[in-house]
Amino acid sequence: MSAKYDFDLYQGATFNRTLDIKDSNSAAVDITNYTFAGQIRTSLHSGSVEGTFVIAISGTPSNGRITWTMSATNTALVPAQQCVYDIEMTQANGDVVRLLEGFVNVKANVTR
């Protein structure tokens, strides 16, 4: 169920994305009582978390939509290089599903 999605992250700028979670029939997944987590690291093997996404259900849980964000203050702390990330969903029964994964190309901030 994991999808690959690479994106640019701009240091010092607010990051905001929306993700619609759908089943194999393209119907919205009811995410009632689900939790979400997402992190950025410099490599798969890094022990240090460089950034953490704030993930929230957008609207009603039955529409399967989440937003994942990071404040400008927090994006400023992510090193300007290619990093990796993933977004995981923990279902009500405890099963963990990776929704997204990929590379984050962090662009340096000039205006500080």
mmCIF file with all atom_site columns, C-alpha atoms in Angstrom:
data_model
loop_
_atom_site.group_PDB
_atom_site.id
_atom_site.type_symbol
_atom_site.label_atom_id
_atom_site.label_alt_id
_atom_site.label_comp_id
_atom_site.label_asym_id
_atom_site.label_entity_id
_atom_site.label_seq_id
_atom_site.pdbx_PDB_ins_code
_atom_site.Cartn_x
_atom_site.Cartn_y
_atom_site.Cartn_z
_atom_site.occupancy
_atom_site.B_iso_or_equiv
_atom_site.pdbx_formal_charge
_atom_site.auth_seq_id
_atom_site.auth_comp_id
_atom_site.auth_asym_id
_atom_site.auth_atom_id
_atom_site.pdbx_PDB_model_num
ATOM 1   C CA . MET A 1 1   ? 0.000   0.000  0.000  1.00 0.00 ? 1   MET A CA 1
ATOM 2   C CA . SER A 1 2   ? 3.032   2.296  0.292  1.00 0.00 ? 2   SER A CA 1
ATOM 3   C CA . ALA A 1 3   ? 3.419   4.928  -2.397 1.00 0.00 ? 3   ALA A CA 1
ATOM 4   C CA . LYS A 1 4   ? 6.644   6.640  -3.442 1.00 0.00 ? 4   LYS A CA 1
ATOM 5   C CA . TYR A 1 5   ? 6.524   10.441 -3.356 1.00 0.00 ? 5   TYR A CA 1
ATOM 6   C CA . ASP A 1 6   ? 9.612   12.650 -3.529 1.00 0.00 ? 6   ASP A CA 1
ATOM 7   C CA . PHE A 1 7   ? 9.332   16.368 -2.785 1.00 0.00 ? 7   PHE A CA 1
ATOM 8   C CA . ASP A 1 8   ? 11.258  19.564 -2.062 1.00 0.00 ? 8   ASP A CA 1
ATOM 9   C CA . LEU A 1 9   ? 11.269  21.048 1.434  1.00 0.00 ? 9   LEU A CA 1
ATOM 10  C CA . TYR A 1 10  ? 12.317  24.672 1.786  1.00 0.00 ? 10  TYR A CA 1
ATOM 11  C CA . GLN A 1 11  ? 14.181  25.579 4.962  1.00 0.00 ? 11  GLN A CA 1
ATOM 12  C CA . GLY A 1 12  ? 12.378  28.331 6.859  1.00 0.00 ? 12  GLY A CA 1
ATOM 13  C CA . ALA A 1 13  ? 9.105   27.898 4.942  1.00 0.00 ? 13  ALA A CA 1
ATOM 14  C CA . THR A 1 14  ? 5.898   26.327 6.210  1.00 0.00 ? 14  THR A CA 1
ATOM 15  C CA . PHE A 1 15  ? 5.303   22.856 4.766  1.00 0.00 ? 15  PHE A CA 1
ATOM 16  C CA . ASN A 1 16  ? 1.725   21.644 4.208  1.00 0.00 ? 16  ASN A CA 1
ATOM 17  C CA . ARG A 1 17  ? 0.380   18.676 2.216  1.00 0.00 ? 17  ARG A CA 1
ATOM 18  C CA . THR A 1 18  ? -2.902  16.770 2.095  1.00 0.00 ? 18  THR A CA 1
ATOM 19  C CA . LEU A 1 19  ? -3.216  13.025 1.571  1.00 0.00 ? 19  LEU A CA 1
ATOM 20  C CA . ASP A 1 20  ? -6.403  11.110 0.750  1.00 0.00 ? 20  ASP A CA 1
ATOM 21  C CA . ILE A 1 21  ? -6.275  7.499  1.962  1.00 0.00 ? 21  ILE A CA 1
ATOM 22  C CA . LYS A 1 22  ? -8.227  5.145  -0.287 1.00 0.00 ? 22  LYS A CA 1
ATOM 23  C CA . ASP A 1 23  ? -8.748  1.404  -0.517 1.00 0.00 ? 23  ASP A CA 1
ATOM 24  C CA . SER A 1 24  ? -8.119  -0.770 -3.594 1.00 0.00 ? 24  SER A CA 1
ATOM 25  C CA . ASN A 1 25  ? -11.531 0.280  -4.978 1.00 0.00 ? 25  ASN A CA 1
ATOM 26  C CA . SER A 1 26  ? -10.634 4.000  -4.677 1.00 0.00 ? 26  SER A CA 1
ATOM 27  C CA . ALA A 1 27  ? -13.113 4.469  -1.821 1.00 0.00 ? 27  ALA A CA 1
ATOM 28  C CA . ALA A 1 28  ? -12.127 6.649  1.150  1.00 0.00 ? 28  ALA A CA 1
ATOM 29  C CA . VAL A 1 29  ? -10.838 4.669  4.143  1.00 0.00 ? 29  VAL A CA 1
ATOM 30  C CA . ASP A 1 30  ? -12.554 5.482  7.445  1.00 0.00 ? 30  ASP A CA 1
ATOM 31  C CA . ILE A 1 31  ? -9.625  6.427  9.686  1.00 0.00 ? 31  ILE A CA 1
ATOM 32  C CA . THR A 1 32  ? -11.569 6.672  12.937 1.00 0.00 ? 32  THR A CA 1
ATOM 33  C CA . ASN A 1 33  ? -9.252  5.763  15.848 1.00 0.00 ? 33  ASN A CA 1
ATOM 34  C CA . TYR A 1 34  ? -6.201  5.615  13.566 1.00 0.00 ? 34  TYR A CA 1
ATOM 35  C CA . THR A 1 35  ? -2.970  7.430  14.434 1.00 0.00 ? 35  THR A CA 1
ATOM 36  C CA . PHE A 1 36  ? -0.241  8.727  12.151 1.00 0.00 ? 36  PHE A CA 1
ATOM 37  C CA . ALA A 1 37  ? 3.484   9.438  12.370 1.00 0.00 ? 37  ALA A CA 1
ATOM 38  C CA . GLY A 1 38  ? 6.113   10.738 9.987  1.00 0.00 ? 38  GLY A CA 1
ATOM 39  C CA . GLN A 1 39  ? 9.781   11.602 10.232 1.00 0.00 ? 39  GLN A CA 1
ATOM 40  C CA . ILE A 1 40  ? 12.681  12.927 8.161  1.00 0.00 ? 40  ILE A CA 1
ATOM 41  C CA . ARG A 1 41  ? 16.184  11.476 8.588  1.00 0.00 ? 41  ARG A CA 1
ATOM 42  C CA . THR A 1 42  ? 19.408  12.078 6.683  1.00 0.00 ? 42  THR A CA 1
ATOM 43  C CA . SER A 1 43  ? 19.577  8.383  5.756  1.00 0.00 ? 43  SER A CA 1
ATOM 44  C CA . LEU A 1 44  ? 17.694  5.155  6.368  1.00 0.00 ? 44  LEU A CA 1
ATOM 45  C CA . HIS A 1 45  ? 20.264  4.142  8.968  1.00 0.00 ? 45  HIS A CA 1
ATOM 46  C CA . SER A 1 46  ? 20.488  7.453  10.817 1.00 0.00 ? 46  SER A CA 1
ATOM 47  C CA . GLY A 1 47  ? 19.646  7.364  14.517 1.00 0.00 ? 47  GLY A CA 1
ATOM 48  C CA . SER A 1 48  ? 18.776  11.061 14.500 1.00 0.00 ? 48  SER A CA 1
ATOM 49  C CA . VAL A 1 49  ? 15.388  12.467 13.550 1.00 0.00 ? 49  VAL A CA 1
ATOM 50  C CA . GLU A 1 50  ? 15.900  15.700 11.603 1.00 0.00 ? 50  GLU A CA 1
ATOM 51  C CA . GLY A 1 51  ? 12.226  16.596 11.347 1.00 0.00 ? 51  GLY A CA 1
ATOM 52  C CA . THR A 1 52  ? 8.846   15.349 12.518 1.00 0.00 ? 52  THR A CA 1
ATOM 53  C CA . PHE A 1 53  ? 5.603   15.976 10.676 1.00 0.00 ? 53  PHE A CA 1
ATOM 54  C CA . VAL A 1 54  ? 2.478   17.050 12.522 1.00 0.00 ? 54  VAL A CA 1
ATOM 55  C CA . ILE A 1 55  ? -0.246  14.826 11.071 1.00 0.00 ? 55  ILE A CA 1
ATOM 56  C CA . ALA A 1 56  ? -3.932  15.493 11.623 1.00 0.00 ? 56  ALA A CA 1
ATOM 57  C CA . ILE A 1 57  ? -7.217  14.162 10.299 1.00 0.00 ? 57  ILE A CA 1
ATOM 58  C CA . SER A 1 58  ? -8.734  16.747 7.995  1.00 0.00 ? 58  SER A CA 1
ATOM 59  C CA . GLY A 1 59  ? -12.513 16.950 8.207  1.00 0.00 ? 59  GLY A CA 1
ATOM 60  C CA . THR A 1 60  ? -14.351 13.839 9.302  1.00 0.00 ? 60  THR A CA 1
ATOM 61  C CA . PRO A 1 61  ? -12.439 10.554 9.736  1.00 0.00 ? 61  PRO A CA 1
ATOM 62  C CA . SER A 1 62  ? -14.756 8.817  7.276  1.00 0.00 ? 62  SER A CA 1
ATOM 63  C CA . ASN A 1 63  ? -13.374 10.917 4.392  1.00 0.00 ? 63  ASN A CA 1
ATOM 64  C CA . GLY A 1 64  ? -9.881  9.411  4.855  1.00 0.00 ? 64  GLY A CA 1
ATOM 65  C CA . ARG A 1 65  ? -8.063  12.717 4.519  1.00 0.00 ? 65  ARG A CA 1
ATOM 66  C CA . ILE A 1 66  ? -5.032  13.781 6.551  1.00 0.00 ? 66  ILE A CA 1
ATOM 67  C CA . THR A 1 67  ? -2.812  16.841 6.470  1.00 0.00 ? 67  THR A CA 1
ATOM 68  C CA . TRP A 1 68  ? 0.899   16.639 7.208  1.00 0.00 ? 68  TRP A CA 1
ATOM 69  C CA . THR A 1 69  ? 2.661   19.817 8.120  1.00 0.00 ? 69  THR A CA 1
ATOM 70  C CA . MET A 1 70  ? 5.840   21.266 9.530  1.00 0.00 ? 70  MET A CA 1
ATOM 71  C CA . SER A 1 71  ? 6.258   24.803 10.821 1.00 0.00 ? 71  SER A CA 1
ATOM 72  C CA . ALA A 1 72  ? 8.719   27.257 9.294  1.00 0.00 ? 72  ALA A CA 1
ATOM 73  C CA . THR A 1 73  ? 10.712  27.120 12.539 1.00 0.00 ? 73  THR A CA 1
ATOM 74  C CA . ASN A 1 74  ? 11.065  23.343 12.242 1.00 0.00 ? 74  ASN A CA 1
ATOM 75  C CA . THR A 1 75  ? 11.845  23.226 8.506  1.00 0.00 ? 75  THR A CA 1
ATOM 76  C CA . ALA A 1 76  ? 14.706  25.661 9.207  1.00 0.00 ? 76  ALA A CA 1
ATOM 77  C CA . LEU A 1 77  ? 16.319  22.951 11.368 1.00 0.00 ? 77  LEU A CA 1
ATOM 78  C CA . VAL A 1 78  ? 16.377  20.226 8.684  1.00 0.00 ? 78  VAL A CA 1
ATOM 79  C CA . PRO A 1 79  ? 19.826  20.070 7.009  1.00 0.00 ? 79  PRO A CA 1
ATOM 80  C CA . ALA A 1 80  ? 20.027  21.261 3.410  1.00 0.00 ? 80  ALA A CA 1
ATOM 81  C CA . GLN A 1 81  ? 20.667  17.953 1.641  1.00 0.00 ? 81  GLN A CA 1
ATOM 82  C CA . GLN A 1 82  ? 18.783  14.980 0.288  1.00 0.00 ? 82  GLN A CA 1
ATOM 83  C CA . CYS A 1 83  ? 17.033  13.183 3.150  1.00 0.00 ? 83  CYS A CA 1
ATOM 84  C CA . VAL A 1 84  ? 14.539  10.325 3.463  1.00 0.00 ? 84  VAL A CA 1
ATOM 85  C CA . TYR A 1 85  ? 11.096  10.254 5.064  1.00 0.00 ? 85  TYR A CA 1
ATOM 86  C CA . ASP A 1 86  ? 8.051   8.109  5.560  1.00 0.00 ? 86  ASP A CA 1
ATOM 87  C CA . ILE A 1 87  ? 4.476   8.489  6.779  1.00 0.00 ? 87  ILE A CA 1
ATOM 88  C CA . GLU A 1 88  ? 2.946   5.601  8.724  1.00 0.00 ? 88  GLU A CA 1
ATOM 89  C CA . MET A 1 89  ? -0.609  4.879  9.811  1.00 0.00 ? 89  MET A CA 1
ATOM 90  C CA . THR A 1 90  ? -1.459  2.763  12.847 1.00 0.00 ? 90  THR A CA 1
ATOM 91  C CA . GLN A 1 91  ? -4.888  1.186  12.468 1.00 0.00 ? 91  GLN A CA 1
ATOM 92  C CA . ALA A 1 92  ? -7.325  0.753  15.363 1.00 0.00 ? 92  ALA A CA 1
ATOM 93  C CA . ASN A 1 93  ? -6.274  -2.936 15.650 1.00 0.00 ? 93  ASN A CA 1
ATOM 94  C CA . GLY A 1 94  ? -2.581  -1.979 16.041 1.00 0.00 ? 94  GLY A CA 1
ATOM 95  C CA . ASP A 1 95  ? -1.437  -2.846 12.514 1.00 0.00 ? 95  ASP A CA 1
ATOM 96  C CA . VAL A 1 96  ? 1.056   -0.351 11.082 1.00 0.00 ? 96  VAL A CA 1
ATOM 97  C CA . VAL A 1 97  ? 0.853   0.549  7.394  1.00 0.00 ? 97  VAL A CA 1
ATOM 98  C CA . ARG A 1 98  ? 3.403   2.679  5.567  1.00 0.00 ? 98  ARG A CA 1
ATOM 99  C CA . LEU A 1 99  ? 1.473   5.137  3.400  1.00 0.00 ? 99  LEU A CA 1
ATOM 100 C CA . LEU A 1 100 ? 4.258   7.174  1.796  1.00 0.00 ? 100 LEU A CA 1
ATOM 101 C CA . GLU A 1 101 ? 8.018   7.072  1.533  1.00 0.00 ? 101 GLU A CA 1
ATOM 102 C CA . GLY A 1 102 ? 10.668  8.784  -0.486 1.00 0.00 ? 102 GLY A CA 1
ATOM 103 C CA . PHE A 1 103 ? 13.320  11.439 -0.717 1.00 0.00 ? 103 PHE A CA 1
ATOM 104 C CA . VAL A 1 104 ? 13.101  14.978 0.611  1.00 0.00 ? 104 VAL A CA 1
ATOM 105 C CA . ASN A 1 105 ? 15.314  17.441 -1.220 1.00 0.00 ? 105 ASN A CA 1
ATOM 106 C CA . VAL A 1 106 ? 15.905  20.112 1.401  1.00 0.00 ? 106 VAL A CA 1
ATOM 107 C CA . LYS A 1 107 ? 16.634  23.505 -0.151 1.00 0.00 ? 107 LYS A CA 1
ATOM 108 C CA . ALA A 1 108 ? 18.775  25.946 1.835  1.00 0.00 ? 108 ALA A CA 1
ATOM 109 C CA . ASN A 1 109 ? 17.226  29.097 3.244  1.00 0.00 ? 109 ASN A CA 1
ATOM 110 C CA . VAL A 1 110 ? 18.831  32.386 2.218  1.00 0.00 ? 110 VAL A CA 1
ATOM 111 C CA . THR A 1 111 ? 16.455  34.810 3.966  1.00 0.00 ? 111 THR A CA 1
ATOM 112 C CA . ARG A 1 112 ? 16.787  34.307 7.705  1.00 0.00 ? 112 ARG A CA 1
#
